[in-house]
CSV table of C-alpha atoms and ligand atoms in Angstrom, one decimal:
chain,number,residue,atom,x,y,z
A,1,MET,CA,-51.5,8.0,-13.5
A,2,GLU,CA,-52.4,4.4,-13.7
A,3,GLY,CA,-53.9,2.6,-10.7
A,4,LEU,CA,-55.3,5.8,-9.3
A,5,PRO,CA,-59.0,5.5,-8.2
A,6,GLN,CA,-61.8,6.9,-10.3
A,7,PRO,CA,-64.2,9.1,-8.3
A,8,THR,CA,-67.5,7.9,-6.8
A,9,ALA,CA,-68.6,11.1,-5.2
A,10,SER,CA,-68.9,14.5,-6.9
A,11,TYR,CA,-66.2,16.0,-4.7
A,12,GLU,CA,-63.6,13.3,-5.4
A,13,ALA,CA,-60.8,14.3,-7.7
A,14,GLU,CA,-60.3,12.8,-11.2
A,15,PRO,CA,-56.5,12.0,-11.2
A,16,SER,CA,-56.0,14.3,-14.2
A,17,GLU,CA,-57.5,17.3,-12.3
A,18,VAL,CA,-55.0,17.2,-9.5
A,19,SER,CA,-52.1,19.5,-9.8
A,20,ARG,CA,-51.6,21.3,-6.5
A,21,VAL,CA,-52.6,19.5,-3.3
A,22,LEU,CA,-53.2,20.9,0.2
A,23,LEU,CA,-52.2,18.0,2.4
A,24,LEU,CA,-53.4,17.8,6.0
A,25,TYR,CA,-50.0,16.8,7.5
A,26,SER,CA,-49.4,15.4,11.0
A,27,GLY,CA,-45.8,14.2,10.6
A,28,GLY,CA,-46.8,10.5,11.2
A,29,LEU,CA,-46.1,7.6,8.9
A,30,ASP,CA,-49.4,7.7,6.8
A,31,THR,CA,-49.2,11.4,6.0
A,32,SER,CA,-45.5,11.3,5.4
A,33,VAL,CA,-45.8,8.5,2.9
A,34,MET,CA,-48.7,10.4,1.3
A,35,LEU,CA,-46.6,13.5,0.9
A,36,LYS,CA,-44.1,11.6,-1.3
A,37,TRP,CA,-46.7,9.4,-2.9
A,38,ILE,CA,-48.9,12.3,-4.1
A,39,GLN,CA,-45.9,14.0,-5.7
A,40,GLU,CA,-44.9,10.7,-7.4
A,41,ARG,CA,-48.3,9.4,-8.5
A,42,TYR,CA,-50.1,12.6,-9.4
A,43,GLN,CA,-47.1,14.6,-10.5
A,44,ALA,CA,-48.5,17.2,-8.3
A,45,GLU,CA,-47.1,19.9,-5.9
A,46,VAL,CA,-47.9,19.5,-2.3
A,47,VAL,CA,-48.5,22.3,0.3
A,48,ALA,CA,-48.6,20.8,3.8
A,49,LEU,CA,-50.8,22.2,6.6
A,50,THR,CA,-50.3,21.2,10.2
A,51,VAL,CA,-52.8,22.4,12.8
A,52,ASN,CA,-52.0,22.9,16.5
A,53,LEU,CA,-55.1,22.0,18.5
A,54,GLY,CA,-53.1,21.6,21.7
A,55,GLN,CA,-51.7,18.1,21.1
A,56,PRO,CA,-49.5,17.7,24.2
A,57,GLY,CA,-45.7,17.2,23.5
A,58,GLU,CA,-45.8,17.9,19.8
A,59,ASP,CA,-42.8,19.8,18.3
A,60,PHE,CA,-44.4,21.5,15.3
A,61,GLU,CA,-41.2,22.9,14.0
A,62,VAL,CA,-39.9,19.3,13.6
A,63,VAL,CA,-43.1,18.4,11.8
A,64,ARG,CA,-42.7,21.3,9.5
A,65,GLY,CA,-39.0,20.5,8.8
A,66,LYS,CA,-40.0,17.0,7.9
A,67,ALA,CA,-42.6,18.1,5.4
A,68,LEU,CA,-40.2,20.4,3.7
A,69,GLN,CA,-37.5,17.7,3.6
A,70,LEU,CA,-40.0,15.4,1.9
A,71,GLY,CA,-40.6,17.9,-0.9
A,72,ALA,CA,-43.5,20.0,0.2
A,73,VAL,CA,-43.4,23.3,-1.6
A,74,ASP,CA,-44.5,24.9,1.7
A,75,CYS,CA,-45.6,23.8,5.2
A,76,VAL,CA,-48.0,26.1,7.0
A,77,LEU,CA,-48.4,25.8,10.8
A,78,VAL,CA,-51.6,27.1,12.2
A,79,ASP,CA,-52.0,27.6,16.0
A,80,ALA,CA,-55.8,27.1,16.2
A,81,ARG,CA,-55.9,26.4,20.0
A,82,GLU,CA,-57.9,29.5,20.8
A,83,GLU,CA,-60.4,29.1,18.0
A,84,PHE,CA,-60.8,25.5,18.9
A,85,ALA,CA,-61.4,26.2,22.6
A,86,ARG,CA,-63.8,29.2,21.9
A,87,ASP,CA,-65.8,28.0,18.9
A,88,TYR,CA,-65.8,24.2,19.3
A,89,VAL,CA,-65.0,23.1,22.8
A,90,LEU,CA,-67.0,25.8,24.5
A,91,PRO,CA,-70.3,25.0,22.7
A,92,ALA,CA,-69.6,21.4,23.6
A,93,ILE,CA,-69.4,22.3,27.2
A,94,LYS,CA,-72.7,24.3,27.0
A,95,ALA,CA,-74.2,21.2,25.4
A,96,ASN,CA,-72.7,18.8,27.9
A,97,ALA,CA,-71.5,17.0,24.8
A,98,VAL,CA,-70.8,13.3,25.2
A,99,TYR,CA,-71.5,10.6,22.6
A,100,GLY,CA,-72.5,7.1,23.6
A,101,LEU,CA,-72.5,7.9,27.3
A,102,GLY,CA,-68.7,8.3,27.5
A,103,TYR,CA,-66.9,10.0,24.6
A,104,PRO,CA,-66.6,13.8,25.0
A,105,LEU,CA,-66.0,14.2,21.2
A,106,PHE,CA,-62.6,15.8,21.1
A,107,THR,CA,-61.7,14.4,17.7
A,108,ALA,CA,-65.1,15.0,16.4
A,109,LEU,CA,-64.9,18.7,17.4
A,110,GLY,CA,-61.4,19.1,16.0
A,111,ARG,CA,-62.1,17.7,12.5
A,112,PRO,CA,-64.5,20.4,11.2
A,113,LEU,CA,-62.1,23.1,12.3
A,114,ILE,CA,-59.1,21.3,10.7
A,115,ALA,CA,-61.0,20.9,7.5
A,116,LYS,CA,-62.2,24.5,7.5
A,117,LEU,CA,-58.6,25.6,7.9
A,118,ALA,CA,-57.6,23.3,5.0
A,119,VAL,CA,-60.2,25.0,2.8
A,120,GLU,CA,-58.9,28.5,3.7
A,121,GLN,CA,-55.3,27.4,3.1
A,122,ALA,CA,-56.1,25.6,-0.1
A,123,ARG,CA,-57.8,28.7,-1.4
A,124,SER,CA,-55.1,31.1,-0.4
A,125,SER,CA,-52.3,28.9,-1.8
A,126,GLY,CA,-54.0,28.1,-5.0
A,127,CYS,CA,-54.6,24.4,-4.5
A,128,ASP,CA,-57.2,22.5,-6.4
A,129,THR,CA,-57.4,19.4,-4.1
A,130,ILE,CA,-57.3,18.6,-0.4
A,131,ALA,CA,-55.7,15.4,0.8
A,132,HIS,CA,-56.2,13.7,4.2
A,133,GLY,CA,-54.9,10.6,5.8
A,134,CYS,CA,-58.1,9.0,7.0
A,135,THR,CA,-59.0,5.4,6.3
A,136,GLY,CA,-62.3,4.2,4.8
A,137,LYS,CA,-63.4,2.7,8.1
A,138,GLY,CA,-63.6,5.6,10.4
A,139,ASN,CA,-65.7,8.7,11.2
A,140,ASP,CA,-62.9,11.2,10.4
A,141,GLN,CA,-63.3,10.8,6.6
A,142,VAL,CA,-66.9,11.7,7.0
A,143,ARG,CA,-66.2,14.8,9.1
A,144,ILE,CA,-63.4,16.1,6.8
A,145,GLU,CA,-65.1,15.4,3.5
A,146,ALA,CA,-68.5,16.7,4.6
A,147,THR,CA,-66.8,19.9,5.7
A,148,VAL,CA,-64.9,20.4,2.4
A,149,ALA,CA,-67.9,19.5,0.2
A,150,THR,CA,-70.0,21.9,2.2
A,151,LEU,CA,-67.7,24.9,2.5
A,152,ALA,CA,-65.9,24.6,-0.8
A,153,PRO,CA,-67.8,23.0,-3.6
A,154,GLU,CA,-65.0,24.0,-6.0
A,155,LEU,CA,-62.3,22.0,-4.2
A,156,LYS,CA,-61.8,18.2,-4.7
A,157,VAL,CA,-60.6,15.6,-2.2
A,158,ILE,CA,-58.3,12.7,-2.3
A,159,ALA,CA,-57.9,10.1,0.4
A,160,PRO,CA,-54.9,8.0,-0.5
A,161,VAL,CA,-54.9,5.8,2.6
A,162,ARG,CA,-58.4,4.7,1.7
A,163,SER,CA,-57.5,3.6,-1.7
A,164,TRP,CA,-53.8,2.7,-2.0
A,165,GLN,CA,-54.2,-0.7,-0.3
A,166,MET,CA,-50.7,-0.6,1.2
A,167,GLY,CA,-50.6,-2.4,4.6
A,168,ARG,CA,-48.4,-1.1,7.4
A,169,GLU,CA,-45.4,-3.3,6.2
A,170,GLU,CA,-45.7,-1.9,2.7
A,171,GLU,CA,-45.9,1.6,4.0
A,172,ILE,CA,-42.7,1.1,6.0
A,173,ALA,CA,-41.0,-0.4,3.0
A,174,TYR,CA,-42.2,2.6,0.8
A,175,ALA,CA,-40.9,5.0,3.5
A,176,ARG,CA,-37.5,3.3,3.6
A,177,GLU,CA,-37.2,3.4,-0.2
A,178,HIS,CA,-38.1,7.1,-0.3
A,179,GLY,CA,-35.9,8.3,2.5
A,180,ILE,CA,-38.9,9.0,4.9
A,181,PRO,CA,-37.7,8.7,8.5
A,182,VAL,CA,-39.6,6.0,10.4
A,183,LYS,CA,-39.9,6.6,14.1
A,184,GLY,CA,-38.8,4.1,16.7
A,185,GLY,CA,-39.3,0.3,16.6
A,186,THR,CA,-41.3,-0.9,13.7
A,187,GLU,CA,-41.6,-4.5,15.0
A,188,GLN,CA,-44.7,-3.7,17.1
A,189,THR,CA,-47.7,-2.0,15.5
A,190,PRO,CA,-48.3,1.2,17.5
A,191,TYR,CA,-51.6,2.3,18.9
A,192,SER,CA,-53.5,4.6,16.6
A,193,ILE,CA,-53.6,7.9,18.6
A,194,ASP,CA,-55.4,11.1,18.2
A,195,ASP,CA,-55.3,13.9,20.6
A,196,ASN,CA,-55.9,17.6,21.3
A,197,LEU,CA,-56.6,20.0,24.2
A,198,TRP,CA,-59.9,18.2,25.0
A,199,GLY,CA,-58.6,14.6,25.1
A,200,ARG,CA,-56.7,11.6,23.7
A,201,SER,CA,-57.8,8.4,22.1
A,202,SER,CA,-56.1,5.1,21.5
A,203,GLU,CA,-57.3,2.4,19.1
A,204,GLY,CA,-55.8,-0.8,17.7
A,205,ARG,CA,-53.7,-3.7,19.1
A,206,TRP,CA,-55.2,-5.4,22.1
A,207,ILE,CA,-57.9,-2.7,22.3
A,208,GLU,CA,-59.6,-4.7,19.5
A,209,GLU,CA,-59.9,-7.7,21.8
A,210,LEU,CA,-62.9,-7.0,23.9
A,211,ASP,CA,-61.9,-9.5,26.6
A,212,VAL,CA,-58.5,-7.9,27.2
A,213,ALA,CA,-58.4,-5.4,30.1
A,214,PRO,CA,-56.5,-2.1,29.4
A,215,GLN,CA,-52.7,-2.6,29.5
A,216,ASP,CA,-50.8,0.1,31.3
A,217,ASP,CA,-48.7,1.3,28.4
A,218,VAL,CA,-51.8,2.8,26.7
A,219,PHE,CA,-52.1,5.5,29.4
A,220,GLN,CA,-49.8,8.3,28.3
A,221,LEU,CA,-51.8,11.3,29.6
A,222,VAL,CA,-53.6,10.2,32.7
A,223,THR,CA,-51.9,8.7,35.8
A,224,ARG,CA,-53.1,5.2,36.5
A,225,PRO,CA,-55.6,5.7,39.4
A,226,GLU,CA,-53.7,3.2,41.6
A,227,GLU,CA,-50.6,5.4,41.3
A,228,ALA,CA,-52.4,8.7,41.9
A,229,PRO,CA,-51.8,10.7,45.1
A,230,ASP,CA,-53.1,9.3,48.3
A,231,GLU,CA,-54.5,12.7,49.3
A,232,PRO,CA,-57.6,13.9,47.5
A,233,GLN,CA,-57.7,17.4,46.0
A,234,VAL,CA,-60.7,19.7,45.8
A,235,VAL,CA,-60.8,22.0,42.8
A,236,SER,CA,-63.4,24.7,42.3
A,237,VAL,CA,-64.6,25.6,38.8
A,238,SER,CA,-66.4,28.9,38.3
A,239,PHE,CA,-68.7,29.6,35.3
A,240,GLU,CA,-70.2,32.8,33.9
A,241,ARG,CA,-73.1,32.2,31.6
A,242,GLY,CA,-71.9,28.7,30.9
A,243,VAL,CA,-68.3,29.7,30.2
A,244,PRO,CA,-65.7,28.3,32.6
A,245,VAL,CA,-63.7,31.3,33.7
A,246,ALA,CA,-61.8,30.4,36.8
A,247,LEU,CA,-60.1,27.5,38.6
A,248,ASP,CA,-59.8,27.7,42.4
A,249,GLY,CA,-60.8,31.4,42.1
A,250,GLU,CA,-58.0,32.2,39.6
A,251,ARG,CA,-59.3,33.7,36.4
A,252,LEU,CA,-57.9,32.1,33.3
A,253,GLU,CA,-58.2,32.3,29.5
A,254,LEU,CA,-60.1,29.3,28.2
A,255,VAL,CA,-57.1,27.5,26.6
A,256,GLU,CA,-55.1,27.8,29.8
A,257,LEU,CA,-58.0,26.8,32.0
A,258,ILE,CA,-58.6,23.6,29.9
A,259,GLU,CA,-54.9,22.8,30.1
A,260,ARG,CA,-54.8,23.3,33.8
A,261,ALA,CA,-57.9,21.2,34.4
A,262,ALA,CA,-56.3,18.5,32.2
A,263,GLU,CA,-53.2,18.5,34.4
A,264,LEU,CA,-55.1,18.3,37.6
A,265,GLY,CA,-57.3,15.5,36.4
A,266,ALA,CA,-54.4,13.7,34.9
A,267,ARG,CA,-52.5,13.8,38.2
A,268,HIS,CA,-55.5,12.2,40.0
A,269,GLY,CA,-56.2,9.5,37.4
A,270,VAL,CA,-59.4,11.2,36.3
A,271,GLY,CA,-61.0,10.7,32.9
A,272,ILE,CA,-60.2,7.2,31.8
A,273,VAL,CA,-63.0,5.8,29.5
A,274,ASP,CA,-63.0,2.3,28.1
A,275,HIS,CA,-65.6,2.8,25.4
A,276,ILE,CA,-67.6,0.6,23.0
A,277,GLU,CA,-68.7,2.9,20.2
A,278,ASP,CA,-71.1,2.8,17.3
A,279,ARG,CA,-69.4,4.5,14.4
A,280,ILE,CA,-71.3,6.4,11.7
A,281,VAL,CA,-70.1,3.9,9.0
A,282,GLY,CA,-71.8,1.1,10.9
A,283,LEU,CA,-68.8,-0.5,12.7
A,284,LYS,CA,-68.8,-1.1,16.4
A,285,VAL,CA,-65.3,-0.5,17.9
A,286,ARG,CA,-63.6,0.0,21.2
A,287,ASP,CA,-61.6,3.1,22.1
A,288,ILE,CA,-59.6,3.9,25.2
A,289,TYR,CA,-60.1,7.6,26.0
A,290,GLU,CA,-58.1,9.8,28.4
A,291,VAL,CA,-60.2,12.9,29.0
A,292,PRO,CA,-59.1,14.6,32.2
A,293,ALA,CA,-60.2,18.1,31.3
A,294,ALA,CA,-63.6,17.0,30.1
A,295,ALA,CA,-64.2,14.8,33.2
A,296,ILE,CA,-63.7,17.9,35.4
A,297,LEU,CA,-65.4,20.7,33.3
A,298,LEU,CA,-68.3,18.7,32.0
A,299,THR,CA,-69.1,17.3,35.4
A,300,ALA,CA,-69.0,20.8,36.9
A,301,HIS,CA,-71.0,22.4,34.1
A,302,GLN,CA,-73.7,19.8,34.2
A,303,GLU,CA,-74.1,20.1,38.0
A,304,LEU,CA,-74.4,23.9,37.9
A,305,GLU,CA,-76.9,23.8,35.0
A,306,LYS,CA,-79.0,21.4,37.0
A,307,LEU,CA,-79.0,23.8,40.0
A,308,VAL,CA,-80.2,26.8,38.0
A,309,GLY,CA,-82.7,25.1,35.8
A,310,THR,CA,-86.3,24.2,36.5
A,311,ILE,CA,-87.5,20.6,36.5
A,312,HIS,CA,-88.9,21.2,33.0
A,313,GLN,CA,-85.7,22.7,31.6
A,314,ASN,CA,-83.7,19.9,33.3
A,315,GLN,CA,-85.8,17.2,31.6
A,316,LEU,CA,-85.6,18.7,28.1
A,317,LYS,CA,-81.9,19.7,28.0
A,318,PRO,CA,-80.4,16.3,28.0
A,319,THR,CA,-82.4,15.2,25.0
A,320,LEU,CA,-81.2,18.3,23.1
A,321,ASP,CA,-77.6,17.7,24.4
A,322,GLN,CA,-77.7,14.2,23.1
A,323,ARG,CA,-78.9,15.4,19.7
A,324,TRP,CA,-76.2,18.0,19.5
A,325,GLY,CA,-73.6,15.3,20.4
A,326,TYR,CA,-74.8,13.0,17.8
A,327,LEU,CA,-74.7,15.6,15.0
A,328,VAL,CA,-71.2,16.5,15.9
A,329,TYR,CA,-70.1,12.9,16.2
A,330,ALA,CA,-71.6,12.2,12.8
A,331,GLY,CA,-69.6,15.0,11.1
A,332,LEU,CA,-72.6,17.3,10.5
A,333,TRP,CA,-71.1,20.3,12.2
A,334,TRP,CA,-72.3,22.6,9.4
A,335,GLU,CA,-75.9,21.3,9.6
A,336,PRO,CA,-78.3,24.1,10.5
A,337,LEU,CA,-79.9,22.1,13.2
A,338,ARG,CA,-76.6,22.4,15.1
A,339,GLU,CA,-76.9,26.1,15.1
A,340,ASP,CA,-80.6,26.0,16.0
A,341,LEU,CA,-79.6,23.8,19.0
A,342,ASP,CA,-76.8,26.2,19.9
A,343,ALA,CA,-79.3,29.0,20.2
A,344,TYR,CA,-81.2,27.0,22.8
A,345,MET,CA,-77.9,26.1,24.5
A,346,GLU,CA,-77.1,29.8,24.8
A,347,ALA,CA,-80.5,30.6,26.2
A,348,ALA,CA,-80.2,27.8,28.8
A,349,ASN,CA,-76.7,28.8,29.7
A,350,ALA,CA,-77.6,32.5,30.4
A,351,GLN,CA,-78.3,31.4,34.0
A,352,VAL,CA,-75.3,29.1,34.4
A,353,THR,CA,-73.2,31.3,36.6
A,354,GLY,CA,-71.6,30.1,39.8
A,355,THR,CA,-69.0,27.7,41.3
A,356,ILE,CA,-68.9,24.0,41.7
A,357,GLY,CA,-66.4,22.2,43.9
A,358,LEU,CA,-65.1,18.8,42.8
A,359,ARG,CA,-63.1,16.3,44.8
A,360,LEU,CA,-60.5,14.4,42.7
A,361,TYR,CA,-59.3,11.2,44.2
A,362,LYS,CA,-57.7,8.1,42.5
A,363,GLY,CA,-59.7,8.2,39.3
A,364,ALA,CA,-62.9,9.6,40.7
A,365,VAL,CA,-64.4,13.0,40.3
A,366,ARG,CA,-67.3,13.9,42.6
A,367,VAL,CA,-69.2,17.1,43.2
A,368,VAL,CA,-68.9,18.3,46.8
A,369,THR,CA,-70.0,22.0,46.8
A,370,ARG,CA,-72.4,24.2,44.7
A,371,GLU,CA,-72.9,27.9,44.7
A,372,SER,CA,-74.9,30.2,42.4
A,373,PRO,CA,-76.8,33.4,42.5
A,374,ASN,CA,-79.2,31.8,40.1
A,375,ALA,CA,-79.9,28.6,42.0
A,376,VAL,CA,-83.6,27.7,42.0
A,377,TYR,CA,-83.0,26.6,45.5
A,378,ASP,CA,-84.0,28.0,48.9
A,379,ALA,CA,-82.5,26.3,51.9
A,380,GLN,CA,-85.4,27.6,54.0
A,381,LEU,CA,-87.9,25.9,51.8
A,382,ALA,CA,-86.0,22.7,51.4
A,383,THR,CA,-85.4,22.1,55.0
A,384,PHE,CA,-87.1,19.3,56.9
A,385,SER,CA,-87.3,21.3,60.0
A,386,GLU,CA,-89.7,24.1,59.2
A,387,SER,CA,-92.9,25.0,57.3
A,388,GLY,CA,-94.2,28.4,56.0
A,389,GLY,CA,-93.1,31.0,53.5
A,390,LEU,CA,-93.8,30.0,49.9
A,391,PHE,CA,-94.4,26.4,50.7
A,392,SER,CA,-97.5,25.3,52.5
A,393,GLN,CA,-97.4,21.7,53.7
A,394,ALA,CA,-101.2,22.0,54.2
A,395,ALA,CA,-101.6,22.3,50.5
A,396,SER,CA,-99.8,19.0,49.8
A,397,PRO,CA,-102.7,16.6,50.2
A,398,GLY,CA,-104.8,18.6,47.7
A,399,PHE,CA,-101.9,18.5,45.3
A,400,ILE,CA,-101.4,14.7,45.7
A,401,GLU,CA,-105.1,14.1,45.1
A,402,LEU,CA,-105.2,15.9,41.8
A,403,PHE,CA,-101.7,15.0,40.6
A,404,SER,CA,-102.5,11.2,41.0
A,405,LEU,CA,-106.1,11.5,39.6
A,406,GLN,CA,-105.5,10.0,36.2
A,407,SER,CA,-103.2,7.3,37.4
A,408,ARG,CA,-105.8,6.3,40.0
A,409,MET,CA,-108.6,6.2,37.5
A,410,ALA,CA,-106.6,4.1,35.1
A,411,TRP,CA,-105.7,1.7,37.9
A,412,ARG,CA,-109.4,1.2,38.6
A,413,VAL,CA,-110.1,0.5,35.0
A,414,ARG,CA,-107.4,-2.2,34.9
A,415,HIS,CA,-108.4,-3.7,38.3
A,416,PRO,CA,-112.2,-3.6,38.5
A,417,GLU,CA,-112.3,-6.2,41.3
A,418,GLY,CA,-110.8,-3.5,43.5
B,501,LIG,N1,-63.6,7.2,17.9
B,501,LIG,C1,-63.3,8.6,18.0
B,501,LIG,C2,-64.1,9.3,17.0
B,501,LIG,O1,-64.6,8.8,16.0
B,501,LIG,C3,-61.8,8.8,17.9
B,501,LIG,C4,-61.2,8.7,16.6
B,501,LIG,C5,-59.8,8.9,16.6
B,501,LIG,N2,-59.3,9.2,15.3
B,501,LIG,C6,-58.2,8.7,14.8
B,501,LIG,N3,-57.8,9.0,13.6
B,501,LIG,N4,-57.4,7.9,15.5
B,501,LIG,O2,-64.2,10.5,17.1
């Protein structure tokens, strides 16, 4: 076991302790090379785990076949779409979760679930170590390792891609040598993609050049806005207590509702985000996101929440939302503050029932109608045309005098000459 890294952190495996490894397996080049490399270098058995979080167009049976062909003693497929939607995406909707003003956190929401499933599978299949394919530069290593170290102090972690110092060329050479099928043309480095029900990210290649505008081939989910239909489409999203329950009046289970919203948004070019991001590990990077479902559902949710909340609630919630988003981005899903905040989110969302109409047109999503039994809104009071009822216009001057009192006094102090 020469050349294998010695641990820095308590949860990292000593090479000699590794005998049966649970590998988080995607079927891509990195994790396929890992599957062979772990068997070879550690003389260990590998159990592969592949998690379905709604990655569009993935054939999980093919992924499973590949793992077995590469020598995995087993490859377990877990369809976690429902759990992901219910326990991870839904709280994110209630918290209007967006990081850095643009990223709806789909990867960040998926990682703690994937790592939790890895812990469960490692325990049930007698593994001593969990292996993942994250690099040492990203956020995903933080999310996965923090989860494993929190939930399963008895398990160890290895992260071969972080330590093996193979470049892409060497990985391809290793793959060729070991009979690992390498997909498609290898002359051009592909984008680094991650996706699930809630969105898709691309990194690498020209995306790293800040002065290069997005090239068309990066968009594999959302129609380019200029090619979107010439006719706008209005979609209505109905919520009950903060939970999206229907599209255009049709009641749908959450997974299907998210998938349908994604299709609608994708057709109309909605949800493209070109994002500069501050990673936890200190790097500033650029990501291209395609988040059609989030663009529709978060916009609708936020609008409805604003309609049913008071001015005071509406001023506080975004600061808590931002805090929630940061914790999740930073991989601290299991931090108790996240649950504390969720309790607030639940309370605030108890009133979030109603329907929001959105107009989708060539990349834009705009709220056009609002309806809620809980709206803190009275058309009679708001109208310009009448006075009376709960609102007395005669009371306004008295209000203004007192409301502006301190500001006026302070102005005098600063401008004694009048
Ligand atoms: N920048 C996003 C995040 O940190 C997306 C990361 C995508 N992950 C990946 N392995 N390509 O959540």
